[in-house]
mmCIF file of N, CA and C in Angstrom:
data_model
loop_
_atom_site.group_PDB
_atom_site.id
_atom_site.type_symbol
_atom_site.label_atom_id
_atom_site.label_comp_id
_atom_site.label_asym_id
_atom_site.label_seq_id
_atom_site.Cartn_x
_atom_site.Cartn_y
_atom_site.Cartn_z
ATOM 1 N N UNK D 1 73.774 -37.847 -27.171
ATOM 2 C CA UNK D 1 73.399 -36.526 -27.657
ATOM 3 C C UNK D 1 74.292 -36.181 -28.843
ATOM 4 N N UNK D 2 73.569 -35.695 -29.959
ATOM 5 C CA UNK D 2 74.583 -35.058 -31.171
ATOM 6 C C UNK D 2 74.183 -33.598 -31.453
ATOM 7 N N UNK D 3 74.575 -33.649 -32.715
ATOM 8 C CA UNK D 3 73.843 -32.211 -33.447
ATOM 9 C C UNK D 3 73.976 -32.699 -34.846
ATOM 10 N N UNK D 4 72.892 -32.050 -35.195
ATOM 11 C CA UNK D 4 71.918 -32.766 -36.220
ATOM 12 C C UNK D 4 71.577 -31.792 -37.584
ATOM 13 N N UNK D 5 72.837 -31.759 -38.671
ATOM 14 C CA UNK D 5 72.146 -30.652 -39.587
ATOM 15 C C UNK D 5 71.322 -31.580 -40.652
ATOM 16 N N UNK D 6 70.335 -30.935 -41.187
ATOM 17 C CA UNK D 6 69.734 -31.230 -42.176
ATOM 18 C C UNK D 6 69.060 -30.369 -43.108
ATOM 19 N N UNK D 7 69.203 -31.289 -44.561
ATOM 20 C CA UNK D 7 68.891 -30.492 -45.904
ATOM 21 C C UNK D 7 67.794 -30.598 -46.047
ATOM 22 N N UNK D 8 66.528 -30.184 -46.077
ATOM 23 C CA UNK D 8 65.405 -30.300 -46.008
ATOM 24 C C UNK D 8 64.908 -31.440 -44.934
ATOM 25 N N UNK D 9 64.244 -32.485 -45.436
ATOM 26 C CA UNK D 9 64.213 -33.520 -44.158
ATOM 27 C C UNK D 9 65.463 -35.008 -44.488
ATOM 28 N N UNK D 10 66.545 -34.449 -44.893
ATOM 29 C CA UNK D 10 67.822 -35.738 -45.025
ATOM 30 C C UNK D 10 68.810 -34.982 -44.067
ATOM 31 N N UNK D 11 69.246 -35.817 -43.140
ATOM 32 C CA UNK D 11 70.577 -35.911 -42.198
ATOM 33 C C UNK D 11 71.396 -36.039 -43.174
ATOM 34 N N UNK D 12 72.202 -34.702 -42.950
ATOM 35 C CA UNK D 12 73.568 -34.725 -43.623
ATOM 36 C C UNK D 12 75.019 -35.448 -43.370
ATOM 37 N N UNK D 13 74.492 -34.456 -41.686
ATOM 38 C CA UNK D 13 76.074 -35.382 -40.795
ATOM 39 C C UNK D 13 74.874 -35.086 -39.412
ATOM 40 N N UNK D 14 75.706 -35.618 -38.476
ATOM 41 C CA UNK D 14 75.308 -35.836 -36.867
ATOM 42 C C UNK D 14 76.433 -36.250 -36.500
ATOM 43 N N UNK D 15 77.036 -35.447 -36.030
ATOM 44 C CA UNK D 15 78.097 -35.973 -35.121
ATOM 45 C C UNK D 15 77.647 -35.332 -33.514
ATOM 46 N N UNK D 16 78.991 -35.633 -32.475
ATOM 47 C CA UNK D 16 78.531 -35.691 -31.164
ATOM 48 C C UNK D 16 78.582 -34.244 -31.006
ATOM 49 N N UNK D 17 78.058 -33.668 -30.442
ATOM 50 C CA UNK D 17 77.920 -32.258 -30.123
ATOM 51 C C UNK D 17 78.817 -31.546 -30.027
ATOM 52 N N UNK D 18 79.931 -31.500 -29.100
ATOM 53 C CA UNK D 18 81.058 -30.767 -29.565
ATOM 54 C C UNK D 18 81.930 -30.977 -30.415
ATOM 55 N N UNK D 19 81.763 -31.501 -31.628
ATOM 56 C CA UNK D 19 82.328 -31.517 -32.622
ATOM 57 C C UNK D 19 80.937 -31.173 -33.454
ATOM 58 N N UNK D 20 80.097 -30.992 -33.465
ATOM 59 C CA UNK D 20 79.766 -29.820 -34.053
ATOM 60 C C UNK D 20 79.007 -28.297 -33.791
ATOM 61 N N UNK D 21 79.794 -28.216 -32.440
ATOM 62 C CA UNK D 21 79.446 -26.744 -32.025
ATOM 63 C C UNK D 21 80.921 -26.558 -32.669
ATOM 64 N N UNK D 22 81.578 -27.053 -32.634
ATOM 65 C CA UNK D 22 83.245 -27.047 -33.188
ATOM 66 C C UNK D 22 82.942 -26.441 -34.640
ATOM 67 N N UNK D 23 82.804 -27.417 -35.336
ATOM 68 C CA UNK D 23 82.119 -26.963 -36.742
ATOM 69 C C UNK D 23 81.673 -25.448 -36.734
ATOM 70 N N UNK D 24 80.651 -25.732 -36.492
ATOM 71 C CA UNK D 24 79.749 -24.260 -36.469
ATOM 72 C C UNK D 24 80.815 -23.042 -35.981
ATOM 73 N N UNK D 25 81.547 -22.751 -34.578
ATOM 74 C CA UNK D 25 82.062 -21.580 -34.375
ATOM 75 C C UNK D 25 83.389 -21.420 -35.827
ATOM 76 N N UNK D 26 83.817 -22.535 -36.490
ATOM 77 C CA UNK D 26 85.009 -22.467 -37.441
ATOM 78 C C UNK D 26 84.320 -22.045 -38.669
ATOM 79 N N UNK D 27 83.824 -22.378 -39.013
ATOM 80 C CA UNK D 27 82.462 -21.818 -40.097
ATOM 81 C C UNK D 27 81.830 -20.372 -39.981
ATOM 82 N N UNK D 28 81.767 -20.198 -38.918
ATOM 83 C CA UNK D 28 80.736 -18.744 -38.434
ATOM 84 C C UNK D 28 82.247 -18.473 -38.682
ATOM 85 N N UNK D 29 83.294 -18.155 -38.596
ATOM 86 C CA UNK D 29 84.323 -17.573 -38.491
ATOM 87 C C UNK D 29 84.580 -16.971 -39.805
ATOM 88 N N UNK D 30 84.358 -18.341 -40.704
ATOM 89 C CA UNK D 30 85.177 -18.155 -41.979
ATOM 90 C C UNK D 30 83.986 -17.332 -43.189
ATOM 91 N N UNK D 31 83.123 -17.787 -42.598
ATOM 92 C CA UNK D 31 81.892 -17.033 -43.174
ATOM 93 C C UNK D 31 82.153 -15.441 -43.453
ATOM 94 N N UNK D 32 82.223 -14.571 -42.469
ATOM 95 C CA UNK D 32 82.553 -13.407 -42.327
ATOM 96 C C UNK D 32 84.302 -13.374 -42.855
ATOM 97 N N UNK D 33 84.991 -14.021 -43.571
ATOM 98 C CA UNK D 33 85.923 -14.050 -43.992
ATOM 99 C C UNK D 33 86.315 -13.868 -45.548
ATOM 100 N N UNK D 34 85.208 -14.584 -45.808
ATOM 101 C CA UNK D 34 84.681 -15.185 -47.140
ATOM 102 C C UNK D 34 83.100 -14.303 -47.588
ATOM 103 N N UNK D 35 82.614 -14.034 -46.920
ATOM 104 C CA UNK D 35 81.965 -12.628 -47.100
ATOM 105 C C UNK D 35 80.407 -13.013 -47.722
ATOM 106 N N UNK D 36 80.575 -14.507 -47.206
ATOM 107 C CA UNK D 36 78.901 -14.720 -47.348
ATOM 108 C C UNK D 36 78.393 -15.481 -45.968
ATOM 109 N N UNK D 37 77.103 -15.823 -45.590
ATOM 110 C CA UNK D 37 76.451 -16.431 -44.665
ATOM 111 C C UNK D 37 76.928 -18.391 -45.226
ATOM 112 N N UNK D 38 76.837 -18.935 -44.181
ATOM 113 C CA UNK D 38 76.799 -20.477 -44.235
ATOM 114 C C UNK D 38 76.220 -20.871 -44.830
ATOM 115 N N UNK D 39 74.842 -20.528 -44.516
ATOM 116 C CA UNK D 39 73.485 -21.109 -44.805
ATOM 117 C C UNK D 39 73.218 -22.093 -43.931
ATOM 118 N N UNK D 40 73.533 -22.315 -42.570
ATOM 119 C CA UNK D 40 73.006 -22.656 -41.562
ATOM 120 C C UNK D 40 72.378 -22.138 -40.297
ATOM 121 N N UNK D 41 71.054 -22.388 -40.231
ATOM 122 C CA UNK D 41 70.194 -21.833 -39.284
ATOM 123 C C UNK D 41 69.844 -23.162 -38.063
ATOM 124 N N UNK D 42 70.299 -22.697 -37.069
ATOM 125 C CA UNK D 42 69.868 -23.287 -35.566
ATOM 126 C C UNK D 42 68.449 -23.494 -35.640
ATOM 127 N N UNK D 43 67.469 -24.444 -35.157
ATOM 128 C CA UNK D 43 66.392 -24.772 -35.831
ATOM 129 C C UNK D 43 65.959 -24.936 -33.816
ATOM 130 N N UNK D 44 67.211 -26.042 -33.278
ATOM 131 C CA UNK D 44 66.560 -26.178 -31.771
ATOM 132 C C UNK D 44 68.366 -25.615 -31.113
ATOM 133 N N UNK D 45 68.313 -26.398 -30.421
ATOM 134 C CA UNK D 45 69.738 -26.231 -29.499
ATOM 135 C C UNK D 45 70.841 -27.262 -30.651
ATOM 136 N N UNK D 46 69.927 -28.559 -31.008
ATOM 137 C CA UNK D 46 71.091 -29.580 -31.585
ATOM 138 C C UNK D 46 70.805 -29.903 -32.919
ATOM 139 N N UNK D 47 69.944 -29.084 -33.313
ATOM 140 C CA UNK D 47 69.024 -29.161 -34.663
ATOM 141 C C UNK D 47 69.679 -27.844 -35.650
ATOM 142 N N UNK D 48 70.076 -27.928 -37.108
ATOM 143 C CA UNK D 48 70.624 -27.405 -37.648
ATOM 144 C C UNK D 48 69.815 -27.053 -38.942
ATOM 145 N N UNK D 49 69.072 -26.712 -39.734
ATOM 146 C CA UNK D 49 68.448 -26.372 -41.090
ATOM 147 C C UNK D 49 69.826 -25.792 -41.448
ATOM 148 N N UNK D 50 69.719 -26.794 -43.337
ATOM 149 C CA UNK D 50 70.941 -26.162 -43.681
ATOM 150 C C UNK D 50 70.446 -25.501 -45.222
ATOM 151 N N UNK D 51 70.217 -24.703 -45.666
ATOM 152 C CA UNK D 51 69.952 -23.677 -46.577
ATOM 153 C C UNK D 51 70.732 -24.132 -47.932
ATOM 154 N N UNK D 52 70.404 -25.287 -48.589
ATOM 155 C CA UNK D 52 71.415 -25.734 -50.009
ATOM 156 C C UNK D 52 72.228 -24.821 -50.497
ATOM 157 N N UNK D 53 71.339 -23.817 -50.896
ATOM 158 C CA UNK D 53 71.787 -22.719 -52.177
ATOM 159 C C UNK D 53 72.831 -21.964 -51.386
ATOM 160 N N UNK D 54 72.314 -21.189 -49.967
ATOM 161 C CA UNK D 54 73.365 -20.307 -49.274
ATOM 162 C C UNK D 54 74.964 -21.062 -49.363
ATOM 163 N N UNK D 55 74.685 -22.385 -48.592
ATOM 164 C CA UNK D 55 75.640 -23.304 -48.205
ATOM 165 C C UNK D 55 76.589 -23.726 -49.679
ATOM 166 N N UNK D 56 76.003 -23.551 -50.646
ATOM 167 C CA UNK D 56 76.716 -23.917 -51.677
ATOM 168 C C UNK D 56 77.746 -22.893 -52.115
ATOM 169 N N UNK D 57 76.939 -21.727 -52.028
ATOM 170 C CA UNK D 57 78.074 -20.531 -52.476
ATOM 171 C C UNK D 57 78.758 -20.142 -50.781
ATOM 172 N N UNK D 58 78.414 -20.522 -49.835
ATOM 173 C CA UNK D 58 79.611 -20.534 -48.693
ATOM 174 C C UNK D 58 80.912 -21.867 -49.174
ATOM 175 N N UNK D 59 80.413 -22.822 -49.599
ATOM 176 C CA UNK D 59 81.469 -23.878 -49.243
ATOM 177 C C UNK D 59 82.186 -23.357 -50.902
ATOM 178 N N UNK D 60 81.628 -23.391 -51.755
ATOM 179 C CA UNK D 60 82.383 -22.626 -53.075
ATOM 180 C C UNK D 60 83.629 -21.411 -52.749
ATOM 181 N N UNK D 61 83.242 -20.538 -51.982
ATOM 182 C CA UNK D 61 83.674 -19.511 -51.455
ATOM 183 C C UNK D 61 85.343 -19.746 -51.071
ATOM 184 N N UNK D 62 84.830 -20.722 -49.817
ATOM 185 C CA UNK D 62 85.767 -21.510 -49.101
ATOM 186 C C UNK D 62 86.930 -22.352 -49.824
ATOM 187 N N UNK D 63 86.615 -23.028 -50.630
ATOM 188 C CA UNK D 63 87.337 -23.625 -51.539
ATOM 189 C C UNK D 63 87.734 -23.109 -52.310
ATOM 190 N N UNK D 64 87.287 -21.555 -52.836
ATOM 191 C CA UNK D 64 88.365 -20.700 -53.478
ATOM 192 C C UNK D 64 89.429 -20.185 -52.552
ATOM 193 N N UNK D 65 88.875 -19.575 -51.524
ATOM 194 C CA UNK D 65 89.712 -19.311 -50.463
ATOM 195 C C UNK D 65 91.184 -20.574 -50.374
ATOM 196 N N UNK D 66 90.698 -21.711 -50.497
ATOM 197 C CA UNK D 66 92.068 -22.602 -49.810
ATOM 198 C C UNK D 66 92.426 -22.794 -50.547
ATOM 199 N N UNK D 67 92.077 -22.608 -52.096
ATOM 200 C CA UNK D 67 93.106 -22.853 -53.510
ATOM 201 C C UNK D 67 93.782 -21.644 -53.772
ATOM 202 N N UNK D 68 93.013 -19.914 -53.386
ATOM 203 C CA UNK D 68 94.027 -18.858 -53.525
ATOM 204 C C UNK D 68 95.119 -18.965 -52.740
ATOM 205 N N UNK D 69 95.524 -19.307 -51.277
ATOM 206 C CA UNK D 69 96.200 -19.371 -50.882
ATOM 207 C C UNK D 69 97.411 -20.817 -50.963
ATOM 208 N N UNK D 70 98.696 -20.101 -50.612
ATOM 209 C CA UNK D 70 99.487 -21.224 -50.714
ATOM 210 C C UNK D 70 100.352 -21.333 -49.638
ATOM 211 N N UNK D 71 99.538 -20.823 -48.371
ATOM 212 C CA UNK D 71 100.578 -20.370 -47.229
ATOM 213 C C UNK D 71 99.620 -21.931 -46.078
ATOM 214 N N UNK D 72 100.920 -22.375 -46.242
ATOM 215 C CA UNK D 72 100.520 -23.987 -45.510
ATOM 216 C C UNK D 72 99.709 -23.925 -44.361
ATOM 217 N N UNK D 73 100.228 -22.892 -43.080
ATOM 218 C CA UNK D 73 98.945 -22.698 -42.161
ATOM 219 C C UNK D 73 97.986 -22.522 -42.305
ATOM 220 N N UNK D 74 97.308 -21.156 -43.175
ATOM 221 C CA UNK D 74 96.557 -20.981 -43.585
ATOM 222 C C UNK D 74 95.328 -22.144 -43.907
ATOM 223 N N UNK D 75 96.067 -22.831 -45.099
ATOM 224 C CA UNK D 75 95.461 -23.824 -45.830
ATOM 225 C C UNK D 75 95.075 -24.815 -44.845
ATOM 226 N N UNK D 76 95.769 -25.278 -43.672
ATOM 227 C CA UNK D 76 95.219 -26.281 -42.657
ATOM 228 C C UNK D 76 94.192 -25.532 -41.865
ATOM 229 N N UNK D 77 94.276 -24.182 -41.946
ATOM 230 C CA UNK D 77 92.802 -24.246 -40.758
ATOM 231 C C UNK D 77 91.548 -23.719 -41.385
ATOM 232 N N UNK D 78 91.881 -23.550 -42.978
ATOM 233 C CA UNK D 78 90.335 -23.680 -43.760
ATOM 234 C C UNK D 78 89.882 -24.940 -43.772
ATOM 235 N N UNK D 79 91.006 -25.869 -43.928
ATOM 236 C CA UNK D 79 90.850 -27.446 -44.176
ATOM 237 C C UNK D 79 89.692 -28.029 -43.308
ATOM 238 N N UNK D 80 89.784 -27.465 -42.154
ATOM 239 C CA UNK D 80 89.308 -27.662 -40.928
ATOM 240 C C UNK D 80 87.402 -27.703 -40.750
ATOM 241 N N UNK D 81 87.330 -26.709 -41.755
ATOM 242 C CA UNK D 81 85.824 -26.638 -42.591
ATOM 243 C C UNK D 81 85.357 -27.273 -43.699
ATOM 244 N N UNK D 82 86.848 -27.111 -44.498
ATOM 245 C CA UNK D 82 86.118 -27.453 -46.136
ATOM 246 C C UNK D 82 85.936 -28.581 -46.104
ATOM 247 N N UNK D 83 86.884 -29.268 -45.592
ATOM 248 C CA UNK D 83 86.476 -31.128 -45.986
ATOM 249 C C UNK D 83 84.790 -31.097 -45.176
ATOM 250 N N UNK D 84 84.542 -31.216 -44.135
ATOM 251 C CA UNK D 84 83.260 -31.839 -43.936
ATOM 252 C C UNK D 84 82.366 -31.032 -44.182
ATOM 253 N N UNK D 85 82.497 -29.887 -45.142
ATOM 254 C CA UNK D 85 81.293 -29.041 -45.751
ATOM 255 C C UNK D 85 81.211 -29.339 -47.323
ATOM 256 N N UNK D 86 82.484 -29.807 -47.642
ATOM 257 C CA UNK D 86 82.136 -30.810 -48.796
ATOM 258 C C UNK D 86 81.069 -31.654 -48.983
ATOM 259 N N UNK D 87 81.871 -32.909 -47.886
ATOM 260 C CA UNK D 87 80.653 -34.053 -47.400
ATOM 261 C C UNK D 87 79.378 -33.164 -47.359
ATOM 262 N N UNK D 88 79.136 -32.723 -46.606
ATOM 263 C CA UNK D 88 77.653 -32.356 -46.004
ATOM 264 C C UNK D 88 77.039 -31.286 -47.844
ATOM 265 N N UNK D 89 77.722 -30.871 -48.407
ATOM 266 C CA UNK D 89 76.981 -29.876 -49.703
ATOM 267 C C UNK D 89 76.958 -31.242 -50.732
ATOM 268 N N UNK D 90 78.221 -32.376 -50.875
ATOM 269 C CA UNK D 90 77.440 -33.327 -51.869
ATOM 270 C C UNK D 90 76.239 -34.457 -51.232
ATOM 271 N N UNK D 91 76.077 -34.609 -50.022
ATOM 272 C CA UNK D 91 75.227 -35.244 -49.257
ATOM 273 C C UNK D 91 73.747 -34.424 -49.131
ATOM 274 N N UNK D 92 73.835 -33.431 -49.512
ATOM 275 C CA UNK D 92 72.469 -32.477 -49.980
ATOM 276 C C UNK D 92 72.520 -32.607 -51.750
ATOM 277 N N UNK D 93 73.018 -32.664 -51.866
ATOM 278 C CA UNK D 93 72.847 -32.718 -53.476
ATOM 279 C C UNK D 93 73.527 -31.464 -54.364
ATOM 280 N N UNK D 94 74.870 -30.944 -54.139
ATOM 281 C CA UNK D 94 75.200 -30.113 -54.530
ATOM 282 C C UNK D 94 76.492 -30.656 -54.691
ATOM 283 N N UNK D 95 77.205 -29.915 -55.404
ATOM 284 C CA UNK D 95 78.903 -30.465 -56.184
ATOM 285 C C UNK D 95 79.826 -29.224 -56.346
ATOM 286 N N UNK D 96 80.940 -29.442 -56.126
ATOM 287 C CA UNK D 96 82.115 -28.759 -56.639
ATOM 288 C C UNK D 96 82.477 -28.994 -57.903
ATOM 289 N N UNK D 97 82.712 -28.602 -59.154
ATOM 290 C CA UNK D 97 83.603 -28.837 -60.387
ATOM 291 C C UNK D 97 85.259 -28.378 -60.188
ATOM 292 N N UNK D 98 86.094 -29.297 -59.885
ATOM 293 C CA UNK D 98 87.541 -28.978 -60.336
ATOM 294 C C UNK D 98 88.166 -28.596 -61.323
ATOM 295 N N UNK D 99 88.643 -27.325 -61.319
ATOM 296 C CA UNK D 99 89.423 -26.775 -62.234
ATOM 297 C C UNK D 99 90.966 -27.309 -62.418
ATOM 298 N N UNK D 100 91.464 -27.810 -61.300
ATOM 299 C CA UNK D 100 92.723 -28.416 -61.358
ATOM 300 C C UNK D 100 92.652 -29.685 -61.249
ATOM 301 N N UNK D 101 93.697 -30.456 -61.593
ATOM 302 C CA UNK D 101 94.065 -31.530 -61.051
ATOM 303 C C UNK D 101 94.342 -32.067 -59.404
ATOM 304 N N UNK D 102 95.000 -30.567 -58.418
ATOM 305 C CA UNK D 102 95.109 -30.014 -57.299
ATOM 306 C C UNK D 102 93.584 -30.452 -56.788
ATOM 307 N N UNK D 103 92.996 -29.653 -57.310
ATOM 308 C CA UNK D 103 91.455 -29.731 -56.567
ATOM 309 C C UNK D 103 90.699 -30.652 -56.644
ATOM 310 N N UNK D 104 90.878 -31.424 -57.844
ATOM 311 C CA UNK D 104 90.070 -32.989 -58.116
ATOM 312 C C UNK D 104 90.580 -34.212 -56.852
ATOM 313 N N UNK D 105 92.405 -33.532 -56.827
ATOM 314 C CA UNK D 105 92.932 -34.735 -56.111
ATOM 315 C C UNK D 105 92.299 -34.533 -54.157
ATOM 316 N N UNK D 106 91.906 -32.763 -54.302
ATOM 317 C CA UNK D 106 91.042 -32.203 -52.712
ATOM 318 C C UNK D 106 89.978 -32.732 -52.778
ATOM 319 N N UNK D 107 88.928 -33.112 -53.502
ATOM 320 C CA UNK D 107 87.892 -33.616 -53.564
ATOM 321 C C UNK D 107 87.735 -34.490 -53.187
ATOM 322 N N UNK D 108 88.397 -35.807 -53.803
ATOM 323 C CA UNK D 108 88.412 -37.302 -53.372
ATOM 324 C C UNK D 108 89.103 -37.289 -52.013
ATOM 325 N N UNK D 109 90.051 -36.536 -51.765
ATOM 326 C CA UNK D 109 90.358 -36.994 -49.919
ATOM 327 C C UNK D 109 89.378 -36.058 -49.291
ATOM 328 N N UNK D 110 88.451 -35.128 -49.804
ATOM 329 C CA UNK D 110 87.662 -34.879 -48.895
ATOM 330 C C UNK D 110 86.300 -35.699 -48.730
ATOM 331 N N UNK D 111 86.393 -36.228 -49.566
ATOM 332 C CA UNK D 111 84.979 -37.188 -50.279
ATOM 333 C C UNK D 111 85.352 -38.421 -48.758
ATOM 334 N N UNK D 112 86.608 -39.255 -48.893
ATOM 335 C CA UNK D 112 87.201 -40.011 -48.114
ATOM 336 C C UNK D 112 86.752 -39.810 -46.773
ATOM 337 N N UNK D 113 86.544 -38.672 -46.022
ATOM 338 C CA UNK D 113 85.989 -38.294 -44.441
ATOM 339 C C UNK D 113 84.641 -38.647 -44.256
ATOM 340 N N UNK D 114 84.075 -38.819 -45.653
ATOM 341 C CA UNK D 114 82.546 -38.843 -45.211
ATOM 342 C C UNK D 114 82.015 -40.175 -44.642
ATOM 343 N N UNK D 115 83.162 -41.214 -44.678
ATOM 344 C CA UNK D 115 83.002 -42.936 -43.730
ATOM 345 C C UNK D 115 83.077 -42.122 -42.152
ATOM 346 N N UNK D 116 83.693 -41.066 -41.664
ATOM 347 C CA UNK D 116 83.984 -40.541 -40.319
ATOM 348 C C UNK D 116 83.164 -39.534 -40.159
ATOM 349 N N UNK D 117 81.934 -39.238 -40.882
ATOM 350 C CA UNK D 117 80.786 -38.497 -40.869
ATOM 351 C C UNK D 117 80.107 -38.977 -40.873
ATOM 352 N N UNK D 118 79.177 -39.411 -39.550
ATOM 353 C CA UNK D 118 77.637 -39.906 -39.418
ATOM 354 C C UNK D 118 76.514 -39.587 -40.004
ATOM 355 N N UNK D 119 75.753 -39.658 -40.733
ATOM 356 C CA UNK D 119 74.804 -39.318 -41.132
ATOM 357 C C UNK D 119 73.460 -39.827 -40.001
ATOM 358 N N UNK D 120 73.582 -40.622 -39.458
ATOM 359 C CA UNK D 120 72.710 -41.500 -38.858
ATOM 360 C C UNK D 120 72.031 -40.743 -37.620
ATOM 361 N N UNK D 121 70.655 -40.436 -37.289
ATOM 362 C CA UNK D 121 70.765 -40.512 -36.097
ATOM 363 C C UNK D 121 70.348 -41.719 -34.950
ATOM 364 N N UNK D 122 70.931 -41.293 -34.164
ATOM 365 C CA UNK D 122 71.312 -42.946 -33.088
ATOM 366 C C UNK D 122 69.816 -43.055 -32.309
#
């Protein structure tokens, strides 16, 4: 059993279910933090529709969020979202542009998780 988001009809990620009900409650969190929706809609129980455009200006959001801050906790438990909402917004077809060198060098180790992000379903 997994959970299964997808960008129109492409599997983004699928991982095992509680790791991504995990996802989802850290996201729903930061959402209302960051002061826009995800852009993910529950479709069944393990089925996820993921909304490009919403999801793009959520994970944008987010990644301003963990570059305004410089308070190390902080920054680890956005981390906790941004990397595999990276994966999953360039795996739909959407991109971040780096303004720093900082953020180019966040990109590629977040890019790096997406070998530990399934896309597949089993």
């Amino acid at each position: 059993m997994g959970c299964v988001f997808e960008v129109g009809e492409e599997t983004v990620w699928h991982p095992a279910s509680r790791v991504g009900e995990t996802y989802l409650a850290l996201a729903g969190g930061l959402a209302g933090l960051v002061g826009v929706p995800t852009g993910i809609t529950a479709t069944a129980a393990d089925f996820h529709r993921v909304d490009i455009v919403q999801f793009d200006v959520f994970t944008k959001r987010v990644f301003a969020e963990y570059f305004r801050s410089g308070h190390e906790l902080r920054r680890t438990m956005v981390d906790a979202v941004l990397r595999p909402s990276i994966v999953m917004l360039v795996r739909g077809g959407g991109r971040i542009e780096p303004a720093t060198e900082e953020q180019r060098l966040y990109l590629v180790e977040a890019g790096q998780l997406a070998s530990a992000m399934p896309a597949q379903r089993s």
